[in-house]
Amino acid sequence: MKILILTGAGVSAESGLGTFRDKGGVWTRYDLSEVATPEGFARDPQKVIDFYNMRRANARGAQPNAAHLALARLQSEYTRGEVTLVTQNVDSLHEAAGSDALHMHGAHGVARCAACDARWPAPLVMSLNDQCPDCGRPETRPDVVWFGEVPHHLPRIAGHLRTADLFVAIGTSGTVYPAAGFVAEARARGARTVEINLEPSQVAGQFDEVILGPATETVPAWVA
Ligand code: BV8
């Protein structure tokens, strides 16, 4: 059986990283148009660099939780097919748990050169003067997909959506596209669909099954 799993900020919430749209979430404290769009970066690049320096500092010391670990165990132990993990998260907790994950929104731990597209591990405190190790130009930005930018890995994800037997969305509000549209695509191809969340997402009605509760309890129970 081919399993496709999509995760969102809810899977990292219990690692202390918070979410975006819950009470006190990132987008309730920052204007996403200023810090998570190319226009915002063009307008005030320092503000954006500071925002991602804060996100990296906030993630420092965060440990993968029981949900991340259960998904990594599933990926390594599932013998009746393949498990593909796609995440909207820009933290590296899936990797820290031992998973391979496709980061469709990039990762704040990766720096990218806007001039030559080179990527390298981001320093904890990124500066606008950081020079690209490949081309030497000071065109550094976080390798994060902002609103209005095309997510990474879409062709590969589309292929998995076409062939998945089971699509599972974990800890995502179903607000952001194209990720929020994946359940409809999977259903249209005949996949069984399961949502695992703290509360029903905006697209909960499109799932065959909805399992509610904190990810550190619901995900290990579902994987078992
Ligand atoms: C694009 C990186 C064109 C930044 C992010 C229709 C089609 C296509 C596009 C659009 C469309 N309609 C609108 C658009 C434009 C836009 C969009 O979706 N806007 C929204 C606001 C309406 N989309 C885009 O711009 C995308 N690009 O469309 O390009 C294109 C598309 C396809 C093909 C060719 C061209 C790019 C979007 C990427 C933006 N970048 N992240 C950063 O992180 O700094 S997205 C942003 O939301 C977040 O960063 C996060 O990654 C993402 C999703 O949020 P969630 O993970 O769901 O988090 P949220 O807080 O919302 O929800 C948390 C959930 O967890 C809740 O349900 C909660 O109940 C649950 N939870 C909480 N605690 C727990 C828990 N669950 C379990 N256990 C717990 N303990």
PDB file of C-alpha atoms and ligand atoms in Angstrom:
ATOM      1  CA  MET A   1       0.000   0.000   0.000  1.00  0.00           C
ATOM      2  CA  LYS A   2       1.275   3.502  -0.855  1.00  0.00           C
ATOM      3  CA  ILE A   3       0.840   5.959   2.013  1.00  0.00           C
ATOM      4  CA  LEU A   4       1.212   9.709   1.511  1.00  0.00           C
ATOM      5  CA  ILE A   5       1.421  11.806   4.674  1.00  0.00           C
ATOM      6  CA  LEU A   6       1.161  15.618   4.775  1.00  0.00           C
ATOM      7  CA  THR A   7       2.131  17.394   7.989  1.00  0.00           C
ATOM      8  CA  GLY A   8       1.639  20.940   9.186  1.00  0.00           C
ATOM      9  CA  ALA A   9       2.597  23.032  12.182  1.00  0.00           C
ATOM     10  CA  GLY A  10       0.391  20.976  14.525  1.00  0.00           C
ATOM     11  CA  VAL A  11       2.826  18.077  14.386  1.00  0.00           C
ATOM     12  CA  SER A  12       5.555  20.333  15.861  1.00  0.00           C
ATOM     13  CA  ALA A  13       3.294  22.201  18.303  1.00  0.00           C
ATOM     14  CA  GLU A  14       4.088  19.875  21.226  1.00  0.00           C
ATOM     15  CA  SER A  15       7.793  20.356  20.571  1.00  0.00           C
ATOM     16  CA  GLY A  16       7.181  23.938  21.636  1.00  0.00           C
ATOM     17  CA  LEU A  17       7.323  25.522  18.183  1.00  0.00           C
ATOM     18  CA  GLY A  18       3.793  26.894  18.218  1.00  0.00           C
ATOM     19  CA  THR A  19       1.593  27.089  15.130  1.00  0.00           C
ATOM     20  CA  PHE A  20       0.530  29.853  12.754  1.00  0.00           C
ATOM     21  CA  ARG A  21      -3.184  30.352  13.136  1.00  0.00           C
ATOM     22  CA  ASP A  22      -3.981  29.104  16.606  1.00  0.00           C
ATOM     23  CA  LYS A  23      -4.234  31.533  19.536  1.00  0.00           C
ATOM     24  CA  GLY A  24      -0.862  33.282  19.819  1.00  0.00           C
ATOM     25  CA  GLY A  25       0.246  31.760  16.510  1.00  0.00           C
ATOM     26  CA  VAL A  26       2.955  33.277  14.320  1.00  0.00           C
ATOM     27  CA  TRP A  27       0.516  34.941  11.915  1.00  0.00           C
ATOM     28  CA  THR A  28      -1.366  36.481  14.838  1.00  0.00           C
ATOM     29  CA  ARG A  29       1.879  38.246  15.858  1.00  0.00           C
ATOM     30  CA  TYR A  30       3.439  39.016  12.500  1.00  0.00           C
ATOM     31  CA  ASP A  31       1.929  40.350   9.283  1.00  0.00           C
ATOM     32  CA  LEU A  32       2.682  37.564   6.820  1.00  0.00           C
ATOM     33  CA  SER A  33       2.635  40.042   3.933  1.00  0.00           C
ATOM     34  CA  GLU A  34       5.632  41.784   5.524  1.00  0.00           C
ATOM     35  CA  VAL A  35       7.728  38.735   6.452  1.00  0.00           C
ATOM     36  CA  ALA A  36       6.599  35.846   4.216  1.00  0.00           C
ATOM     37  CA  THR A  37       6.192  37.323   0.733  1.00  0.00           C
ATOM     38  CA  PRO A  38       8.731  38.330  -1.952  1.00  0.00           C
ATOM     39  CA  GLU A  39       7.215  41.843  -1.859  1.00  0.00           C
ATOM     40  CA  GLY A  40       7.855  42.054   1.871  1.00  0.00           C
ATOM     41  CA  PHE A  41      11.446  40.928   1.345  1.00  0.00           C
ATOM     42  CA  ALA A  42      11.955  43.515  -1.404  1.00  0.00           C
ATOM     43  CA  ARG A  43      10.444  46.220   0.802  1.00  0.00           C
ATOM     44  CA  ASP A  44      12.378  45.476   3.978  1.00  0.00           C
ATOM     45  CA  PRO A  45      14.826  42.558   3.649  1.00  0.00           C
ATOM     46  CA  GLN A  46      16.270  43.144   7.126  1.00  0.00           C
ATOM     47  CA  LYS A  47      12.846  42.691   8.715  1.00  0.00           C
ATOM     48  CA  VAL A  48      12.480  39.334   6.933  1.00  0.00           C
ATOM     49  CA  ILE A  49      16.001  38.199   7.832  1.00  0.00           C
ATOM     50  CA  ASP A  50      15.296  39.137  11.472  1.00  0.00           C
ATOM     51  CA  PHE A  51      12.001  37.181  11.354  1.00  0.00           C
ATOM     52  CA  TYR A  52      13.729  34.002  10.225  1.00  0.00           C
ATOM     53  CA  ASN A  53      16.591  34.518  12.659  1.00  0.00           C
ATOM     54  CA  MET A  54      13.865  34.578  15.346  1.00  0.00           C
ATOM     55  CA  ARG A  55      12.247  31.418  13.924  1.00  0.00           C
ATOM     56  CA  ARG A  56      15.610  29.613  13.937  1.00  0.00           C
ATOM     57  CA  ALA A  57      16.346  30.765  17.500  1.00  0.00           C
ATOM     58  CA  ASN A  58      12.829  29.657  18.540  1.00  0.00           C
ATOM     59  CA  ALA A  59      13.437  26.218  17.043  1.00  0.00           C
ATOM     60  CA  ARG A  60      16.856  25.845  18.668  1.00  0.00           C
ATOM     61  CA  GLY A  61      16.754  23.117  21.294  1.00  0.00           C
ATOM     62  CA  ALA A  62      13.335  21.898  20.096  1.00  0.00           C
ATOM     63  CA  GLN A  63      13.216  18.116  20.106  1.00  0.00           C
ATOM     64  CA  PRO A  64      11.170  15.816  17.890  1.00  0.00           C
ATOM     65  CA  ASN A  65       8.078  14.651  19.766  1.00  0.00           C
ATOM     66  CA  ALA A  66       6.270  11.307  19.854  1.00  0.00           C
ATOM     67  CA  ALA A  67       4.414  12.162  16.641  1.00  0.00           C
ATOM     68  CA  HIS A  68       7.619  12.823  14.671  1.00  0.00           C
ATOM     69  CA  LEU A  69       9.162   9.648  16.108  1.00  0.00           C
ATOM     70  CA  ALA A  70       6.124   7.518  15.274  1.00  0.00           C
ATOM     71  CA  LEU A  71       6.162   8.743  11.670  1.00  0.00           C
ATOM     72  CA  ALA A  72       9.890   7.991  11.393  1.00  0.00           C
ATOM     73  CA  ARG A  73       9.236   4.506  12.791  1.00  0.00           C
ATOM     74  CA  LEU A  74       6.451   3.992  10.248  1.00  0.00           C
ATOM     75  CA  GLN A  75       8.745   5.081   7.418  1.00  0.00           C
ATOM     76  CA  SER A  76      11.474   2.690   8.488  1.00  0.00           C
ATOM     77  CA  GLU A  77       9.388  -0.306   9.552  1.00  0.00           C
ATOM     78  CA  TYR A  78       6.465  -0.348   7.093  1.00  0.00           C
ATOM     79  CA  THR A  79       7.012  -3.399   4.920  1.00  0.00           C
ATOM     80  CA  ARG A  80       3.762  -3.516   2.934  1.00  0.00           C
ATOM     81  CA  GLY A  81       4.580  -0.651   0.598  1.00  0.00           C
ATOM     82  CA  GLU A  82       6.013   2.858   0.751  1.00  0.00           C
ATOM     83  CA  VAL A  83       5.488   5.822   3.073  1.00  0.00           C
ATOM     84  CA  THR A  84       6.106   9.298   1.640  1.00  0.00           C
ATOM     85  CA  LEU A  85       6.205  12.245   4.029  1.00  0.00           C
ATOM     86  CA  VAL A  86       5.523  15.767   2.737  1.00  0.00           C
ATOM     87  CA  THR A  87       5.705  18.624   5.200  1.00  0.00           C
ATOM     88  CA  GLN A  88       4.588  22.248   5.082  1.00  0.00           C
ATOM     89  CA  ASN A  89       6.837  22.912   8.060  1.00  0.00           C
ATOM     90  CA  VAL A  90      10.127  24.720   7.710  1.00  0.00           C
ATOM     91  CA  ASP A  91      11.597  23.222  10.900  1.00  0.00           C
ATOM     92  CA  SER A  92      13.816  20.127  10.780  1.00  0.00           C
ATOM     93  CA  LEU A  93      12.121  17.977  13.432  1.00  0.00           C
ATOM     94  CA  HIS A  94      11.069  15.234  10.990  1.00  0.00           C
ATOM     95  CA  GLU A  95      14.725  14.810   9.994  1.00  0.00           C
ATOM     96  CA  ALA A  96      15.795  14.932  13.651  1.00  0.00           C
ATOM     97  CA  ALA A  97      13.384  12.037  14.290  1.00  0.00           C
ATOM     98  CA  GLY A  98      14.943  10.052  11.434  1.00  0.00           C
ATOM     99  CA  SER A  99      12.398  10.719   8.668  1.00  0.00           C
ATOM    100  CA  ASP A 100      12.971  11.673   5.071  1.00  0.00           C
ATOM    101  CA  ALA A 101      10.593  14.516   4.331  1.00  0.00           C
ATOM    102  CA  LEU A 102       9.824  16.562   1.238  1.00  0.00           C
ATOM    103  CA  HIS A 103       9.792  20.186   2.416  1.00  0.00           C
ATOM    104  CA  MET A 104       7.288  21.799   0.070  1.00  0.00           C
ATOM    105  CA  HIS A 105       7.672  25.158   1.841  1.00  0.00           C
ATOM    106  CA  GLY A 106      11.419  24.867   2.253  1.00  0.00           C
ATOM    107  CA  ALA A 107      13.372  25.032   5.496  1.00  0.00           C
ATOM    108  CA  HIS A 108      14.528  27.959   7.619  1.00  0.00           C
ATOM    109  CA  GLY A 109      17.729  26.025   8.348  1.00  0.00           C
ATOM    110  CA  VAL A 110      18.759  26.396   4.699  1.00  0.00           C
ATOM    111  CA  ALA A 111      20.093  29.552   3.060  1.00  0.00           C
ATOM    112  CA  ARG A 112      19.659  30.158  -0.655  1.00  0.00           C
ATOM    113  CA  CYS A 113      21.399  32.502  -3.058  1.00  0.00           C
ATOM    114  CA  ALA A 114      18.807  34.581  -4.927  1.00  0.00           C
ATOM    115  CA  ALA A 115      21.388  35.130  -7.681  1.00  0.00           C
ATOM    116  CA  CYS A 116      22.639  31.606  -8.451  1.00  0.00           C
ATOM    117  CA  ASP A 117      20.197  29.386  -6.481  1.00  0.00           C
ATOM    118  CA  ALA A 118      22.977  27.734  -4.459  1.00  0.00           C
ATOM    119  CA  ARG A 119      21.841  26.345  -1.064  1.00  0.00           C
ATOM    120  CA  TRP A 120      23.821  25.848   2.112  1.00  0.00           C
ATOM    121  CA  PRO A 121      23.154  25.344   5.827  1.00  0.00           C
ATOM    122  CA  ALA A 122      21.862  28.649   7.207  1.00  0.00           C
ATOM    123  CA  PRO A 123      23.817  30.224  10.089  1.00  0.00           C
ATOM    124  CA  LEU A 124      21.765  30.701  13.260  1.00  0.00           C
ATOM    125  CA  VAL A 125      21.947  34.448  12.620  1.00  0.00           C
ATOM    126  CA  MET A 126      21.745  35.175   8.909  1.00  0.00           C
ATOM    127  CA  SER A 127      22.874  38.569   7.621  1.00  0.00           C
ATOM    128  CA  LEU A 128      22.064  40.405   4.417  1.00  0.00           C
ATOM    129  CA  ASN A 129      25.813  40.710   3.864  1.00  0.00           C
ATOM    130  CA  ASP A 130      26.345  36.942   3.887  1.00  0.00           C
ATOM    131  CA  GLN A 131      28.123  36.056   0.687  1.00  0.00           C
ATOM    132  CA  CYS A 132      27.047  33.095  -1.405  1.00  0.00           C
ATOM    133  CA  PRO A 133      29.762  30.375  -1.115  1.00  0.00           C
ATOM    134  CA  ASP A 134      29.328  29.619  -4.836  1.00  0.00           C
ATOM    135  CA  CYS A 135      29.061  32.954  -6.617  1.00  0.00           C
ATOM    136  CA  GLY A 136      30.264  35.261  -3.858  1.00  0.00           C
ATOM    137  CA  ARG A 137      27.382  37.702  -4.234  1.00  0.00           C
ATOM    138  CA  PRO A 138      25.535  38.995  -1.111  1.00  0.00           C
ATOM    139  CA  GLU A 139      22.106  37.784  -2.345  1.00  0.00           C
ATOM    140  CA  THR A 140      21.252  35.545   0.603  1.00  0.00           C
ATOM    141  CA  ARG A 141      17.711  34.647   1.596  1.00  0.00           C
ATOM    142  CA  PRO A 142      16.127  31.849   3.632  1.00  0.00           C
ATOM    143  CA  ASP A 143      15.230  28.821   1.457  1.00  0.00           C
ATOM    144  CA  VAL A 144      11.596  29.217   2.486  1.00  0.00           C
ATOM    145  CA  VAL A 145       8.661  29.306   0.045  1.00  0.00           C
ATOM    146  CA  TRP A 146       6.789  32.553   0.639  1.00  0.00           C
ATOM    147  CA  PHE A 147       3.194  33.316  -0.271  1.00  0.00           C
ATOM    148  CA  GLY A 148       3.002  33.869  -3.991  1.00  0.00           C
ATOM    149  CA  GLU A 149       6.014  31.613  -4.640  1.00  0.00           C
ATOM    150  CA  VAL A 150       5.768  28.150  -6.136  1.00  0.00           C
ATOM    151  CA  PRO A 151       6.227  25.385  -3.548  1.00  0.00           C
ATOM    152  CA  HIS A 152       9.118  22.956  -3.922  1.00  0.00           C
ATOM    153  CA  HIS A 153       8.685  19.352  -5.173  1.00  0.00           C
ATOM    154  CA  LEU A 154       5.204  19.811  -6.688  1.00  0.00           C
ATOM    155  CA  PRO A 155       5.763  17.394  -9.626  1.00  0.00           C
ATOM    156  CA  ARG A 156       6.953  14.645  -7.228  1.00  0.00           C
ATOM    157  CA  ILE A 157       4.055  15.339  -4.864  1.00  0.00           C
ATOM    158  CA  ALA A 158       1.600  15.232  -7.774  1.00  0.00           C
ATOM    159  CA  GLY A 159       2.954  11.800  -8.672  1.00  0.00           C
ATOM    160  CA  HIS A 160       2.407  10.551  -5.123  1.00  0.00           C
ATOM    161  CA  LEU A 161      -1.115  12.010  -5.092  1.00  0.00           C
ATOM    162  CA  ARG A 162      -1.893  10.054  -8.259  1.00  0.00           C
ATOM    163  CA  THR A 163      -0.762   6.710  -6.819  1.00  0.00           C
ATOM    164  CA  ALA A 164      -1.461   6.929  -3.071  1.00  0.00           C
ATOM    165  CA  ASP A 165      -3.812   4.340  -1.579  1.00  0.00           C
ATOM    166  CA  LEU A 166      -3.972   6.276   1.680  1.00  0.00           C
ATOM    167  CA  PHE A 167      -3.593  10.048   2.218  1.00  0.00           C
ATOM    168  CA  VAL A 168      -3.137  11.256   5.797  1.00  0.00           C
ATOM    169  CA  ALA A 169      -3.037  14.947   6.793  1.00  0.00           C
ATOM    170  CA  ILE A 170      -1.633  15.628  10.259  1.00  0.00           C
ATOM    171  CA  GLY A 171      -1.699  18.930  12.166  1.00  0.00           C
ATOM    172  CA  THR A 172      -2.661  21.284   9.375  1.00  0.00           C
ATOM    173  CA  SER A 173      -5.514  23.783   9.284  1.00  0.00           C
ATOM    174  CA  GLY A 174      -6.185  23.237   5.579  1.00  0.00           C
ATOM    175  CA  THR A 175      -5.827  26.970   4.975  1.00  0.00           C
ATOM    176  CA  VAL A 176      -2.877  27.189   2.622  1.00  0.00           C
ATOM    177  CA  TYR A 177      -2.931  26.034  -0.987  1.00  0.00           C
ATOM    178  CA  PRO A 178      -1.927  24.039  -2.903  1.00  0.00           C
ATOM    179  CA  ALA A 179      -1.390  21.770   0.167  1.00  0.00           C
ATOM    180  CA  ALA A 180      -5.011  22.202   1.332  1.00  0.00           C
ATOM    181  CA  GLY A 181      -6.167  20.868  -2.024  1.00  0.00           C
ATOM    182  CA  PHE A 182      -4.205  17.603  -1.765  1.00  0.00           C
ATOM    183  CA  VAL A 183      -7.046  15.737  -0.036  1.00  0.00           C
ATOM    184  CA  ALA A 184      -9.413  16.453  -2.961  1.00  0.00           C
ATOM    185  CA  GLU A 185      -6.777  15.272  -5.444  1.00  0.00           C
ATOM    186  CA  ALA A 186      -6.137  12.079  -3.469  1.00  0.00           C
ATOM    187  CA  ARG A 187      -9.865  11.359  -3.135  1.00  0.00           C
ATOM    188  CA  ALA A 188     -10.399  11.902  -6.857  1.00  0.00           C
ATOM    189  CA  ARG A 189      -7.826   9.139  -7.475  1.00  0.00           C
ATOM    190  CA  GLY A 190      -9.609   6.767  -5.112  1.00  0.00           C
ATOM    191  CA  ALA A 191      -7.353   7.064  -2.062  1.00  0.00           C
ATOM    192  CA  ARG A 192      -8.727   6.617   1.434  1.00  0.00           C
ATOM    193  CA  THR A 193      -8.250   9.869   3.347  1.00  0.00           C
ATOM    194  CA  VAL A 194      -7.630  10.431   7.066  1.00  0.00           C
ATOM    195  CA  GLU A 195      -7.216  13.708   8.959  1.00  0.00           C
ATOM    196  CA  ILE A 196      -5.422  13.676  12.318  1.00  0.00           C
ATOM    197  CA  ASN A 197      -5.742  17.014  14.057  1.00  0.00           C
ATOM    198  CA  LEU A 198      -6.412  18.788  17.352  1.00  0.00           C
ATOM    199  CA  GLU A 199      -9.642  20.127  15.885  1.00  0.00           C
ATOM    200  CA  PRO A 200     -11.346  19.737  12.511  1.00  0.00           C
ATOM    201  CA  SER A 201      -9.502  21.618   9.751  1.00  0.00           C
ATOM    202  CA  GLN A 202     -11.119  23.791   7.110  1.00  0.00           C
ATOM    203  CA  VAL A 203     -11.222  20.767   4.806  1.00  0.00           C
ATOM    204  CA  ALA A 204     -12.163  18.131   7.417  1.00  0.00           C
ATOM    205  CA  GLY A 205     -15.395  17.381   5.548  1.00  0.00           C
ATOM    206  CA  GLN A 206     -13.377  16.008   2.617  1.00  0.00           C
ATOM    207  CA  PHE A 207     -11.800  13.223   4.683  1.00  0.00           C
ATOM    208  CA  ASP A 208     -13.175   9.700   5.107  1.00  0.00           C
ATOM    209  CA  GLU A 209     -12.037   9.692   8.722  1.00  0.00           C
ATOM    210  CA  VAL A 210     -11.117  12.448  11.214  1.00  0.00           C
ATOM    211  CA  ILE A 211      -9.137  11.567  14.357  1.00  0.00           C
ATOM    212  CA  LEU A 212      -9.053  14.357  16.926  1.00  0.00           C
ATOM    213  CA  GLY A 213      -6.562  14.875  19.724  1.00  0.00           C
ATOM    214  CA  PRO A 214      -2.982  16.020  20.330  1.00  0.00           C
ATOM    215  CA  ALA A 215      -0.549  14.605  17.763  1.00  0.00           C
ATOM    216  CA  THR A 216       1.713  13.052  20.411  1.00  0.00           C
ATOM    217  CA  GLU A 217      -1.220  10.784  21.373  1.00  0.00           C
ATOM    218  CA  THR A 218      -3.152  10.340  18.107  1.00  0.00           C
ATOM    219  CA  VAL A 219      -0.211   9.738  15.740  1.00  0.00           C
ATOM    220  CA  PRO A 220       1.529   6.959  17.713  1.00  0.00           C
ATOM    221  CA  ALA A 221      -1.872   5.322  18.248  1.00  0.00           C
ATOM    222  CA  TRP A 222      -2.651   5.536  14.530  1.00  0.00           C
ATOM    223  CA  VAL A 223       0.806   4.239  13.530  1.00  0.00           C
ATOM    224  CA  ALA A 224       0.581   1.301  15.976  1.00  0.00           C
TER     225      ALA A 224
HETATM  226  C1  BV8 B   1       1.311  29.353  -4.662  1.00  0.00           C
HETATM  227  C2  BV8 B   1       6.622  29.094   4.743  1.00  0.00           C
HETATM  228  C3  BV8 B   1       1.252  29.444  -7.035  1.00  0.00           C
HETATM  229  C4  BV8 B   1       6.707  30.425   5.393  1.00  0.00           C
HETATM  230  C5  BV8 B   1       4.278  28.969   4.102  1.00  0.00           C
HETATM  231  C6  BV8 B   1      -5.332  28.335  -4.543  1.00  0.00           C
HETATM  232  C7  BV8 B   1      -4.381  27.616  -5.262  1.00  0.00           C
HETATM  233  C8  BV8 B   1      -3.040  27.966  -5.211  1.00  0.00           C
HETATM  234  C9  BV8 B   1      -2.634  29.042  -4.428  1.00  0.00           C
HETATM  235  C10 BV8 B   1      -3.562  29.763  -3.715  1.00  0.00           C
HETATM  236  C11 BV8 B   1      -4.909  29.417  -3.776  1.00  0.00           C
HETATM  237  N1  BV8 B   1      -5.589  30.272  -2.984  1.00  0.00           N
HETATM  238  C12 BV8 B   1      -4.716  31.149  -2.408  1.00  0.00           C
HETATM  239  C13 BV8 B   1      -3.488  30.890  -2.858  1.00  0.00           C
HETATM  240  C14 BV8 B   1      -2.284  31.638  -2.512  1.00  0.00           C
HETATM  241  C15 BV8 B   1      -1.591  31.150  -1.258  1.00  0.00           C
HETATM  242  C16 BV8 B   1      -2.535  30.701  -0.174  1.00  0.00           C
HETATM  243  O1  BV8 B   1      -2.815  29.522  -0.022  1.00  0.00           O
HETATM  244  N2  BV8 B   1      -2.989  31.646   0.646  1.00  0.00           N
HETATM  245  C17 BV8 B   1      -3.854  31.298   1.744  1.00  0.00           C
HETATM  246  C18 BV8 B   1      -3.503  32.168   2.948  1.00  0.00           C
HETATM  247  C19 BV8 B   1      -5.291  31.467   1.300  1.00  0.00           C
HETATM  248  N3  BV8 B   1      -0.675  30.069  -1.561  1.00  0.00           N
HETATM  249  C20 BV8 B   1       0.565  30.386  -1.991  1.00  0.00           C
HETATM  250  O2  BV8 B   1       0.952  31.513  -2.167  1.00  0.00           O
HETATM  251  C21 BV8 B   1       1.492  29.211  -2.274  1.00  0.00           C
HETATM  252  N4  BV8 B   1       2.062  29.359  -3.582  1.00  0.00           N
HETATM  253  O3  BV8 B   1       0.114  29.264  -4.613  1.00  0.00           O
HETATM  254  O4  BV8 B   1       2.033  29.480  -5.834  1.00  0.00           O
HETATM  255  C22 BV8 B   1       1.296  28.073  -7.591  1.00  0.00           C
HETATM  256  C23 BV8 B   1       0.685  27.022  -6.910  1.00  0.00           C
HETATM  257  C24 BV8 B   1       0.718  25.759  -7.479  1.00  0.00           C
HETATM  258  C25 BV8 B   1       1.358  25.557  -8.687  1.00  0.00           C
HETATM  259  C26 BV8 B   1       1.969  26.618  -9.348  1.00  0.00           C
HETATM  260  C27 BV8 B   1       1.938  27.889  -8.807  1.00  0.00           C
HETATM  261  C28 BV8 B   1       2.669  29.189  -1.330  1.00  0.00           C
HETATM  262  C29 BV8 B   1       2.200  28.923   0.087  1.00  0.00           C
HETATM  263  C30 BV8 B   1       3.418  28.720   0.986  1.00  0.00           C
HETATM  264  C31 BV8 B   1       3.547  29.880   1.971  1.00  0.00           C
HETATM  265  N5  BV8 B   1       4.554  29.572   2.978  1.00  0.00           N
HETATM  266  N6  BV8 B   1       5.267  28.566   4.925  1.00  0.00           N
HETATM  267  C32 BV8 B   1       7.015  30.263   6.866  1.00  0.00           C
HETATM  268  O5  BV8 B   1       6.729  29.223   7.479  1.00  0.00           O
HETATM  269  O6  BV8 B   1       7.566  31.244   7.401  1.00  0.00           O
HETATM  270  S1  BV8 B   1       2.683  28.559   4.464  1.00  0.00           S
HETATM  271  C33 BV8 B   1       2.117  28.852   6.101  1.00  0.00           C
HETATM  272  O7  BV8 B   1       0.936  28.084   6.298  1.00  0.00           O
HETATM  273  C34 BV8 B   1       2.882  28.278   7.184  1.00  0.00           C
HETATM  274  O8  BV8 B   1       4.146  28.650   7.079  1.00  0.00           O
HETATM  275  C35 BV8 B   1       2.568  26.800   7.138  1.00  0.00           C
HETATM  276  O9  BV8 B   1       3.623  26.192   6.475  1.00  0.00           O
HETATM  277  C36 BV8 B   1       1.355  26.762   6.275  1.00  0.00           C
HETATM  278  C37 BV8 B   1       0.244  25.872   6.679  1.00  0.00           C
HETATM  279  O10 BV8 B   1      -0.137  26.172   8.026  1.00  0.00           O
HETATM  280  P1  BV8 B   1      -0.405  24.930   8.977  1.00  0.00           P
HETATM  281  O11 BV8 B   1       0.797  24.076   8.974  1.00  0.00           O
HETATM  282  O12 BV8 B   1      -1.684  24.283   8.613  1.00  0.00           O
HETATM  283  O13 BV8 B   1      -0.479  25.643  10.401  1.00  0.00           O
HETATM  284  P2  BV8 B   1      -1.744  26.349  11.046  1.00  0.00           P
HETATM  285  O14 BV8 B   1      -1.264  27.123  12.228  1.00  0.00           O
HETATM  286  O15 BV8 B   1      -2.554  27.024  10.001  1.00  0.00           O
HETATM  287  O16 BV8 B   1      -2.623  25.110  11.588  1.00  0.00           O
HETATM  288  C38 BV8 B   1      -2.097  24.309  12.621  1.00  0.00           C
HETATM  289  C39 BV8 B   1      -3.029  23.129  12.780  1.00  0.00           C
HETATM  290  O17 BV8 B   1      -2.479  22.257  13.760  1.00  0.00           O
HETATM  291  C40 BV8 B   1      -4.419  23.517  13.246  1.00  0.00           C
HETATM  292  O18 BV8 B   1      -5.392  22.797  12.508  1.00  0.00           O
HETATM  293  C41 BV8 B   1      -4.432  23.061  14.719  1.00  0.00           C
HETATM  294  O19 BV8 B   1      -5.724  22.623  15.106  1.00  0.00           O
HETATM  295  C42 BV8 B   1      -3.485  21.899  14.677  1.00  0.00           C
HETATM  296  N7  BV8 B   1      -2.808  21.621  15.951  1.00  0.00           N
HETATM  297  C43 BV8 B   1      -2.386  22.523  16.878  1.00  0.00           C
HETATM  298  N8  BV8 B   1      -1.817  21.866  17.904  1.00  0.00           N
HETATM  299  C44 BV8 B   1      -1.862  20.540  17.616  1.00  0.00           C
HETATM  300  C45 BV8 B   1      -2.500  20.389  16.368  1.00  0.00           C
HETATM  301  N9  BV8 B   1      -2.718  19.183  15.806  1.00  0.00           N
HETATM  302  C46 BV8 B   1      -2.299  18.112  16.490  1.00  0.00           C
HETATM  303  N10 BV8 B   1      -1.671  18.168  17.683  1.00  0.00           N
HETATM  304  C47 BV8 B   1      -1.446  19.362  18.283  1.00  0.00           C
HETATM  305  N11 BV8 B   1      -0.836  19.404  19.482  1.00  0.00           N
END
